[in-house]
Every structure is written in structure tokens, then in C-alpha cells.
Amino acid sequence: MAFLYDTILQEFGKRQIAQVEISASISDNLKYNQRPYQIEAFQRFILCHSENFTGKPNNPLHLLFNMATGSGKTLVMAGLILHLYEKGYRNFLFFVNSNNIIQKTKDNFLNENTSKYLFKNKIVIDGKEVLIKEIENFDEADEQNINIKFTTIQQLHIDLNNTKENSVTYEDFENKKMVLIADEAHHLNAGTKKGNLFGSWEDTIEKIHQTNFENILLEFTATMDFESREILNKYQNKVIYKYDLSQFRIDKYSKEINLVRSLYDEQERIIQALILNLYRQELATSNNINLKPVILFKAKRTIAESEQNKEKFHKLIDDFSVEMIEKVQKTSTVSVVQKAFHFFEENGISENEIVKRIQANFKFENCLSANNDSEAEKNQILLNTLEDENNPIRAIFAVQKLNEGWDVLNLFDIVRLYEDRDGKDGKPGKTTLSEAQLIGRGARYFPFALEEGQDRYTRKFDDYISNDLKILEELYYHTKEDSRYISELKKALVESGIYEDDENSVTKKLQLKDEFKKTDFFKKGQVFFNKKIEKSFENVKSFADLGVKKVNYRHTLSSGVGRMSNAIAFELEPTTADYEVTKAKDIQLSQIQKHVIHYALTQNPFYNFSNLLHYFPTLKSSSNFIENKEFLGDLAITFIGTPKRLNEITHFDYLQALTGLLANIENEIKSNSTEFEGSDYISEYVHKVFKDKEIRVRKGDEREKGQLETEDKFKLNLSTEKWFAFNDNFGTIEEKAFVSLFSRRFESLNQKFEDIYLIRNEREIKIFDKLGRAFEPDFLLFCKQRNEQQLTFQVFIEPKGSHLIGYDSWKNDFLKQIQFEQKTIKIHTDNYLITAVPFYNYNSENEFGRELESVLNESEKVL
């Protein structure tokens, strides 16, 4: 039996899933943009909820989202709540096993003043403002808003099975369709594992779930024990989406994990971590990144141990000295520690200054203990807002309390303040597994950008492993050197998906050839690209500029005309009477009284004048919006009804029709508008963009091989080819096939062009389309005409495997657009033509060759 997520994939296919439209109720009301995997989670749910297919779970619907720690499960919950409200659901029950998570989720859903609130300031669905209400029982619910009860599963179980005044009861759920949302759902399966649900938490949830055929149970967890046969049997047809920690890391949404092992004692490990903490802070500041890095000090078993660690730490900070700093500087063989000291020296930060800054950062009031329930609840706001500028906390002391439900982005160091291990026969023990879980929680990425348009939320230096800023994308776990423990910890981390052992990858050196570095092109030539910028609406002066079609809105007028016929006996339909005939009548908006139109506009928050100005900056007033023929002034509504009704159109009829028309226009504007767009081309010197670098690739992957080591038909010694700028090509098989084709075409190109250079783009430049989507073409071809025009071509080229052509079709469209536009730019006395060729694919490489030849013959049409 297949998992539900595979069933959906087989039934609909990846392309059809990707084409499912996310409703405006989600996209317009969430404060944060949704990542691709979150969008897929919504798309899969919408398909499963709305379509019938073989393998679909029976009603009442019960689904599980198996999504990685840090992947934004709560945002997916919020989006599904909005979508289900639109579908008629009003009552939501959120439950989890921990008070800690309850408070965090309340902040996410209810507290507009916190940085982690997930909704926009005003939630608007179907043109009406909707509130999110916290309720104690469902008698308090209303039909206009989103009603949520928050509770722990323990308290829910007690309330339902020991009824008392004002508590929720089973009767509350009768005759109400309900959405039940369970977080950290792996805690809810004790009964399943035992083979007996009676009297269990699961039993309580199942009773609620079954009270209404239309109820929906949505479970969320990062960790579900599918090795258990009972768990597998329960959830195999319920797991609608799986996005695990391994994929989360591969997609670059997490920090990378580094294990810092040393023979230092506990105090020296702490000092080393403090030095790296200061290094991160100062390095970030020097690059205009506002970062307050936090350290977690981990005790093994007891709160008493953790409290003792905290006391020792405060004494260490009080006694902190230059001698302590110098000892680490002289004895540490960890490369990043020596890099830190080199940075301090270069930036004039003396040992005395290091001591002062560390003492200031880690003074008593900047350290927090999070060990028991009362303490964790009291400090909940501090623990869940560690990234906020006004949060002073720099050090956390804990045992186990933060292993679940803790959202932290600026944790960069975890120091293990114990040295024994509990693994056996090379297998990780319970303590080691919990350490791996904590590391996974700390691996959430700290968002930052170095330039406008750069993605803040993904790693940037995987392909620049020598870049100093890579430390801002890494979590360090400090521990005693112990080969058996390290082996067990690595195993636990690899199995969790958050870590890839260095032994599984290899470093490759990409070096620009010395001969290429000596060329005038390398020293003085330009490379062109663009940036991601906020969408400008300055030139938008009409509906047409945003693609709004001026088609009459059709509105059917209600009437009492009807008839009754026998459902069984055959009888001829009588002739339609004159009063039953429906006709159409066009009425211009200019014929409708303006106060009715004004009122219709006020009923939809999208048409607040301040919001209209965002899309139409030249708009003078609401009256101008109504009267101007570039906007509403030239529109009409087609009313359909009986002659009698068409002669008796009321203000209410006009209002209903206007509401529909305005909703259509709103949807068109939103669907044709984007938040970002690609800028005009900018340029930079070639020698400033393309440099020697190191890249890491997986062992056994095609990218481990150079062009000379690949399949025979594509073998090529690039070190001797002057036209290839780098020493080798560590690309995919499709990329190597393209380079092989280019080598065979070089001689014919060389007859018309000089200074021919093919440069592999290892993430050095991106280009952005009109929707602001980023694209990194694999190759840039530069060549200069030998004729009197001396035009230099820059050609974007992207080899693409057959299995990806459909999925990445927008990139191919973008390349065709660049080819069509053929921008020419003059810098000093040099003329450049920026163009592109559609995808290269080995199966159609002759067609690609003709396209490339055609592109390079275009200069006569351009100049």
C-alpha cells in the first residue's frame, strides 16, 4: 500500500499539482510569502479536499503533514485555516501536548504585536473583514469569524471526560462541523502503539472527529515513527505531504552543522565558543547585518547540573582575562578559531577589548535558564523572541525543555557540558538521539541579505566554502574529542537528515586559467546581469496597464418566476410565457448613482484609497477612480432578468452587481501584479565576478568527475582549450554534453569571432524575470565580432535534462524573452549585445546548434 502523498502524485502528477491555484484567502492574508514547499502543501490539500480519486481517505477526513522542524508548519496551519474558512468552516480546535507550544501558537495566531504573528493586520475573505477569536467553548463561536479553542491534549482529555462548568464537552461538537489541528502529533499515538485506544488521548480525539461527517483532522509533526508497524498502518493513507529535514537542508533553508571537537576541558570549550560568538557578531556588524548570536549550554540529565553550569559560567565571565584568550589562541587547531583571531587583529580588536566585549555580552541579566515548566512559561516571550533587537539574552542553560516547540533562528553554538555517552554497539543512545533533535531545532537559518533582491532565507555560501561569511550559515556543536561518541552522533544526525558527513563529499577546485587572467577581456571586459527589485507601479495609469480586461460583468437578477412539474410522469413542457422570458440589458457604471458605487467600494477593503494608490500612484481621488474611463468610468454591467425585473432594478441589485464586478477586478489586479521584478541590466568587471573558488560535491555524483573523466563521447581535456575559462567542468552529464558540442562548433565560430570564452556560472550571477524569479544560467558565452562593428555578444545558456524541461519551462520562456529583446549596451567605446538561447538538451542538440548560430548572426538586425 502506498503512502497518500505518493497516491496523489501518481493520480495527478507533479505538473497538475503545481497548477492548482492557491486561493486569495491564503495568499492575501498571510504576512509572509510562502516557500515553494509550503505552496505544494496547500496545493496537495486543496486537491485532496476537493477532488475524488482512488485511494482518497474516507470522510471525516484525517490527514497528516510530515514536515521538518523549522519548515514553517504553523504557517501552513494558518493558511489552511484561512482556506477552510472560505469553504465554510468557522470552528477550529488546536491542541498539542505542551503549554509551551500553546503560548507560542497563540502569539502566532492572535498577538499582532509580536514579530512572529502570521497574518496581515486585516484579514479579508470574500470582501469582508474576518477576525480570529480565541474561545473557551464553542457556545461562544459566531458565524462571521474564525473561532479557535487552544488547549493541551491532556487538558482536553480531562475536560471531556470530567465535565465541569464552562469547560468544553462532547455536546459542544454535535451539529457543528469542526477542524481539529494537532501539533507535534507523534505524541498522540500511545494507544496505537499499545494496540488499545480505550481511554487514551487518541480515543478522545477520535470521538470528536467522528461527531460530524464533514469534520477534518489535520495533524502536523516532524518526527513520526514509521518503523512501527502500528503507526505505519494507521498513517499510510493519511500522510498527504512529506517534506523531511534532509530535503529542507538540501533546499538550503537550514544552517549547516559543524561538530567542533577538541581535547579542551569544559571551561576551555566554553571560552572557544565565546570567541566564535564574538567573531560572528563583529563579522556580521562589519557587513551591515544586525545579528545577536546566542549560545546554548546543554546539561545532561538534571536541572541541578544545569544550574551549577550557570553558576560556573557567571564566575568565568567575572574572572574572564586576556590570559584565557591567549591560551586558546596559542593552542586551538580549529581553523575557524584562528580565522577569528586574524579578523580581530585586522580590525584592531585587542585581547583586552575581546575580554570587555564578551563580559558585556554575557553579563548576568543576559543569561537565561529554561529548565522547569514555571521558568519556561515565565520566560516564554524571551525564549521565543531571541532574534528581536530588544531581547538581551545571549546565553541559554537547559537540559531537555527546549527539544520541542522552540523557534530560534540566531542560535549558533551549542556547548555540551558533559563527556560520557550512552550508545551501545555503535548505535546512538537515547541521550545522543535527543542531542541530535536539539541540534536540528537549532539549525534554523538566520535570515539576512547582503544586497537588494537577495533571498534572505536560504544559504548563500555553499559554493563559496572559503568565504568568511559562511560562519553565519553554520551551527557549531562543541564537544570533547571522543571518536566513538562522534561516530554515534554523526549517525543520529545523518539519520535525521540535517547533517551530511564530510566523508560523503569531496572538494573540487575551480581555477581560472592563468592565460585567461592575462587577457584584456578578463581585466577590462564587462558581464551583464540584473537585480531583484520591488515592483514599481509608477507607469501604471489604467486598468489596461495591469491587464484588467474591460469585459461587461454579467449579473442575473433574482425573480420569483418558476414552475412545478411531475418528476415521474412524462409531460410536455408548456410554452414559456412572456413574463418568463429573460433578456439582457447593459447599464454603464456612469448611469448608476455615485453614492451606490462609493458604498460598494467601502465594503471591500481592497478599494481603500491608500491601497488603490499602491497600484495606481497617479490616481487623484476615489471619485476619479469611479469617473475616469481608464478605470471604472468606461465599464458596464450586463443585467439578465425578466422584462419586469429589468424595469425595476433596485439600489440593492446595483450593489450586488457592483460587489461581483469589483471582486473580479480585484482578482485580476492581484493575479497580474507581483511584489518584485527584475531590474534593467547592470554590469561589473569580469575579473570582479569570476574568481577561483572551491565547491563541494557528493561522492559518486556526476559532478565529482571532470570533463576528461566522464562518458567517452563527452570526454574533453579542457585544461588545453583556450576558449574554456576554468581549468575543468564539474557539471552534470547534460552540461558536459553541451560543452562537448561547443568544442565541436568552436572552429566555425572562430572564423567570425575572436575573444571567444565560455564561462561556467557557479552561482556567481543571477538574472531575474519580470515576476522577480531568480535564474542562474549554467554558462555565459562571450565572443567578439571580427568585422568592423566589433560587437561583443553575451549569451546566456542553460543545459537542461529531459526530466526537468517541463518543470523549468518558465526559465526557457525567460531565455526566449531575452533573445527576443536583444538589449544592446554601450560602455565607453565597446558595444555589447545581451541575448540567450533556449534550453540545450542532448536529445535535440542539432536544433540547439541551429538556434545558437541564428542568435550569433543577429547583429545585422540589431545595429
Tab-separated table of C-alpha atoms in Angstrom, residues 473-657:
chain	number	residue	atom	x	y	z
A	473	GLU	CA	25.194	29.907	7.970
A	474	GLU	CA	26.627	27.309	10.327
A	475	LEU	CA	25.689	25.885	13.721
A	476	TYR	CA	28.605	24.651	15.832
A	477	TYR	CA	28.199	21.820	18.306
A	478	HIS	CA	31.106	21.932	20.770
A	479	THR	CA	32.088	18.645	22.375
A	480	LYS	CA	35.016	16.692	23.761
A	481	GLU	CA	37.022	14.687	21.222
A	482	ASP	CA	35.702	11.131	21.547
A	483	SER	CA	35.715	9.122	18.352
A	484	ARG	CA	33.019	6.644	19.424
A	485	TYR	CA	30.652	9.377	20.607
A	486	ILE	CA	31.272	11.489	17.484
A	487	SER	CA	30.560	8.456	15.295
A	488	GLU	CA	27.279	7.817	17.118
A	489	LEU	CA	26.252	11.480	16.987
A	490	LYS	CA	27.041	11.684	13.272
A	491	LYS	CA	24.913	8.603	12.683
A	492	ALA	CA	21.987	10.140	14.570
A	493	LEU	CA	22.352	13.436	12.669
A	494	VAL	CA	22.634	11.745	9.280
A	495	GLU	CA	19.518	9.670	10.008
A	496	SER	CA	17.643	12.834	10.989
A	497	GLY	CA	18.590	14.375	7.627
A	498	ILE	CA	20.118	17.598	8.988
A	499	TYR	CA	23.738	16.559	8.530
A	500	GLU	CA	25.894	15.220	5.758
A	501	ASP	CA	29.180	13.701	6.810
A	502	ASP	CA	32.250	15.285	5.233
A	503	GLU	CA	33.302	11.775	4.255
A	504	ASN	CA	30.397	11.707	1.776
A	505	SER	CA	31.546	14.761	-0.149
A	506	VAL	CA	34.666	15.960	-1.896
A	507	THR	CA	36.105	19.431	-2.538
A	508	LYS	CA	36.846	20.442	-6.107
A	509	LYS	CA	38.982	23.430	-7.078
A	510	LEU	CA	37.710	25.598	-9.909
A	511	GLN	CA	40.552	27.784	-11.124
A	512	LEU	CA	40.559	30.336	-13.896
A	513	LYS	CA	43.408	29.619	-16.280
A	514	ASP	CA	46.419	31.910	-15.933
A	515	GLU	CA	46.266	32.550	-19.666
A	516	PHE	CA	42.656	33.739	-19.331
A	517	LYS	CA	43.550	36.035	-16.412
A	518	LYS	CA	46.093	37.804	-18.624
A	519	THR	CA	43.560	38.706	-21.332
A	520	ASP	CA	42.158	42.209	-21.832
A	521	PHE	CA	38.689	40.673	-21.650
A	522	PHE	CA	39.302	39.405	-18.114
A	523	LYS	CA	40.871	42.687	-16.998
A	524	LYS	CA	38.557	45.175	-18.740
A	525	GLY	CA	35.565	43.245	-20.051
A	526	GLN	CA	32.069	43.570	-18.614
A	527	VAL	CA	29.499	40.975	-17.597
A	528	PHE	CA	25.814	41.941	-17.540
A	529	PHE	CA	23.083	40.810	-15.174
A	530	ASN	CA	20.215	42.383	-13.255
A	531	LYS	CA	18.841	42.591	-9.725
A	532	LYS	CA	15.617	41.739	-7.965
A	533	ILE	CA	13.840	44.962	-7.058
A	534	GLU	CA	10.475	45.946	-5.665
A	535	LYS	CA	7.829	46.173	-8.351
A	536	SER	CA	7.333	49.743	-9.490
A	537	PHE	CA	3.822	50.880	-10.384
A	538	GLU	CA	4.900	54.384	-11.403
A	539	ASN	CA	3.956	53.809	-15.039
A	540	VAL	CA	0.637	52.116	-14.269
A	541	LYS	CA	-2.064	54.614	-15.190
A	542	SER	CA	-5.045	52.441	-16.102
A	543	PHE	CA	-6.685	49.069	-15.640
A	544	ALA	CA	-5.251	48.051	-19.009
A	545	ASP	CA	-1.694	48.571	-17.748
A	546	LEU	CA	-2.341	45.784	-15.227
A	547	GLY	CA	-4.083	43.515	-17.694
A	548	VAL	CA	-7.634	44.095	-16.414
A	549	LYS	CA	-9.999	43.201	-19.237
A	550	LYS	CA	-12.861	45.567	-19.906
A	551	VAL	CA	-15.490	42.872	-20.307
A	552	ASN	CA	-19.033	43.509	-19.096
A	553	TYR	CA	-19.804	41.840	-15.779
A	554	ARG	CA	-22.943	39.683	-16.090
A	555	HIS	CA	-25.377	39.748	-13.173
A	556	THR	CA	-28.612	37.753	-13.040
A	557	LEU	CA	-31.458	39.472	-11.244
A	558	SER	CA	-33.453	37.373	-8.827
A	559	SER	CA	-37.148	36.804	-9.521
A	560	GLY	CA	-39.988	34.599	-8.348
A	561	VAL	CA	-40.631	33.120	-11.776
A	562	GLY	CA	-40.790	29.310	-11.630
A	563	ARG	CA	-42.913	26.254	-12.308
A	564	MET	CA	-43.587	22.761	-10.990
A	565	SER	CA	-43.625	19.541	-12.982
A	566	ASN	CA	-44.151	15.868	-12.228
A	567	ALA	CA	-40.808	14.098	-11.712
A	568	ILE	CA	-42.143	10.715	-12.934
A	569	ALA	CA	-44.924	11.215	-15.446
A	570	PHE	CA	-43.915	12.435	-18.889
A	571	GLU	CA	-45.451	15.705	-19.856
A	572	LEU	CA	-44.632	18.290	-22.487
A	573	GLU	CA	-43.036	21.474	-21.255
A	574	PRO	CA	-45.550	24.290	-21.629
A	575	THR	CA	-44.728	27.261	-23.802
A	576	THR	CA	-42.702	29.897	-21.986
A	577	ALA	CA	-44.861	32.870	-21.096
A	578	ASP	CA	-43.752	36.375	-21.989
A	579	TYR	CA	-43.215	37.258	-18.352
A	580	GLU	CA	-40.839	34.264	-18.020
A	581	VAL	CA	-38.527	35.237	-20.890
A	582	THR	CA	-35.169	36.559	-19.712
A	583	LYS	CA	-33.415	39.346	-21.532
A	584	ALA	CA	-30.157	41.253	-21.138
A	585	LYS	CA	-29.658	44.934	-20.535
A	586	ASP	CA	-26.321	46.816	-20.429
A	587	ILE	CA	-26.002	49.613	-17.928
A	588	GLN	CA	-22.889	51.794	-17.821
A	589	LEU	CA	-21.471	52.464	-14.376
A	590	SER	CA	-21.772	56.160	-15.247
A	591	GLN	CA	-25.562	55.639	-15.211
A	592	ILE	CA	-25.540	54.267	-11.635
A	593	GLN	CA	-25.789	56.783	-8.819
A	594	LYS	CA	-22.311	57.532	-7.473
A	595	HIS	CA	-23.243	57.119	-3.826
A	596	VAL	CA	-24.141	53.465	-4.580
A	597	ILE	CA	-20.738	52.903	-6.208
A	598	HIS	CA	-18.981	54.683	-3.330
A	599	TYR	CA	-20.778	52.442	-0.858
A	600	ALA	CA	-19.825	49.306	-2.811
A	601	LEU	CA	-16.175	50.396	-2.728
A	602	THR	CA	-16.267	50.911	1.045
A	603	GLN	CA	-17.486	47.324	1.539
A	604	ASN	CA	-14.267	45.881	0.087
A	605	PRO	CA	-11.029	46.862	1.922
A	606	PHE	CA	-9.048	46.337	-1.295
A	607	TYR	CA	-10.576	49.565	-2.592
A	608	ASN	CA	-9.402	51.717	0.287
A	609	PHE	CA	-7.890	54.729	-1.434
A	610	SER	CA	-4.478	54.151	0.171
A	611	ASN	CA	-4.400	50.638	-1.285
A	612	LEU	CA	-5.521	51.823	-4.720
A	613	LEU	CA	-2.624	54.281	-4.689
A	614	HIS	CA	-0.214	51.353	-4.326
A	615	TYR	CA	-1.322	50.010	-7.728
A	616	PHE	CA	-2.237	53.335	-9.381
A	617	PRO	CA	0.077	56.058	-7.978
A	618	THR	CA	-1.339	58.764	-10.297
A	619	LEU	CA	-4.908	58.327	-9.050
A	620	LYS	CA	-6.259	61.624	-7.704
A	621	SER	CA	-9.266	60.534	-5.637
A	622	SER	CA	-11.943	57.874	-5.208
A	623	SER	CA	-14.229	59.953	-7.412
A	624	ASN	CA	-11.536	59.979	-10.083
A	625	PHE	CA	-11.383	56.169	-9.819
A	626	ILE	CA	-15.154	55.967	-10.380
A	627	GLU	CA	-15.435	58.538	-13.192
A	628	ASN	CA	-12.180	58.127	-15.149
A	629	LYS	CA	-12.621	55.992	-18.271
A	630	GLU	CA	-9.218	54.385	-17.626
A	631	PHE	CA	-10.764	52.825	-14.531
A	632	LEU	CA	-14.457	52.269	-13.655
A	633	GLY	CA	-15.841	55.083	-15.826
A	634	ASP	CA	-15.844	53.040	-19.038
A	635	LEU	CA	-17.226	49.782	-17.589
A	636	ALA	CA	-20.714	48.355	-17.857
A	637	ILE	CA	-22.749	45.637	-16.180
A	638	THR	CA	-24.980	43.302	-18.159
A	639	PHE	CA	-28.128	42.644	-16.147
A	640	ILE	CA	-30.069	39.497	-17.033
A	641	GLY	CA	-33.691	39.098	-15.982
A	642	THR	CA	-37.313	39.240	-16.944
A	643	PRO	CA	-38.590	42.432	-18.583
A	644	LYS	CA	-40.380	43.298	-15.356
A	645	ARG	CA	-37.212	42.937	-13.251
A	646	LEU	CA	-35.102	44.837	-15.780
A	647	ASN	CA	-37.509	47.745	-15.429
A	648	GLU	CA	-37.353	47.584	-11.617
A	649	ILE	CA	-33.615	47.375	-10.857
A	650	THR	CA	-33.137	48.499	-7.256
A	651	HIS	CA	-30.194	50.026	-5.402
A	652	PHE	CA	-29.693	46.626	-3.776
A	653	ASP	CA	-29.482	44.981	-7.222
A	654	TYR	CA	-26.880	47.546	-8.258
A	655	LEU	CA	-24.960	46.927	-5.039
A	656	GLN	CA	-24.931	43.148	-5.560
A	657	ALA	CA	-23.764	43.526	-9.158
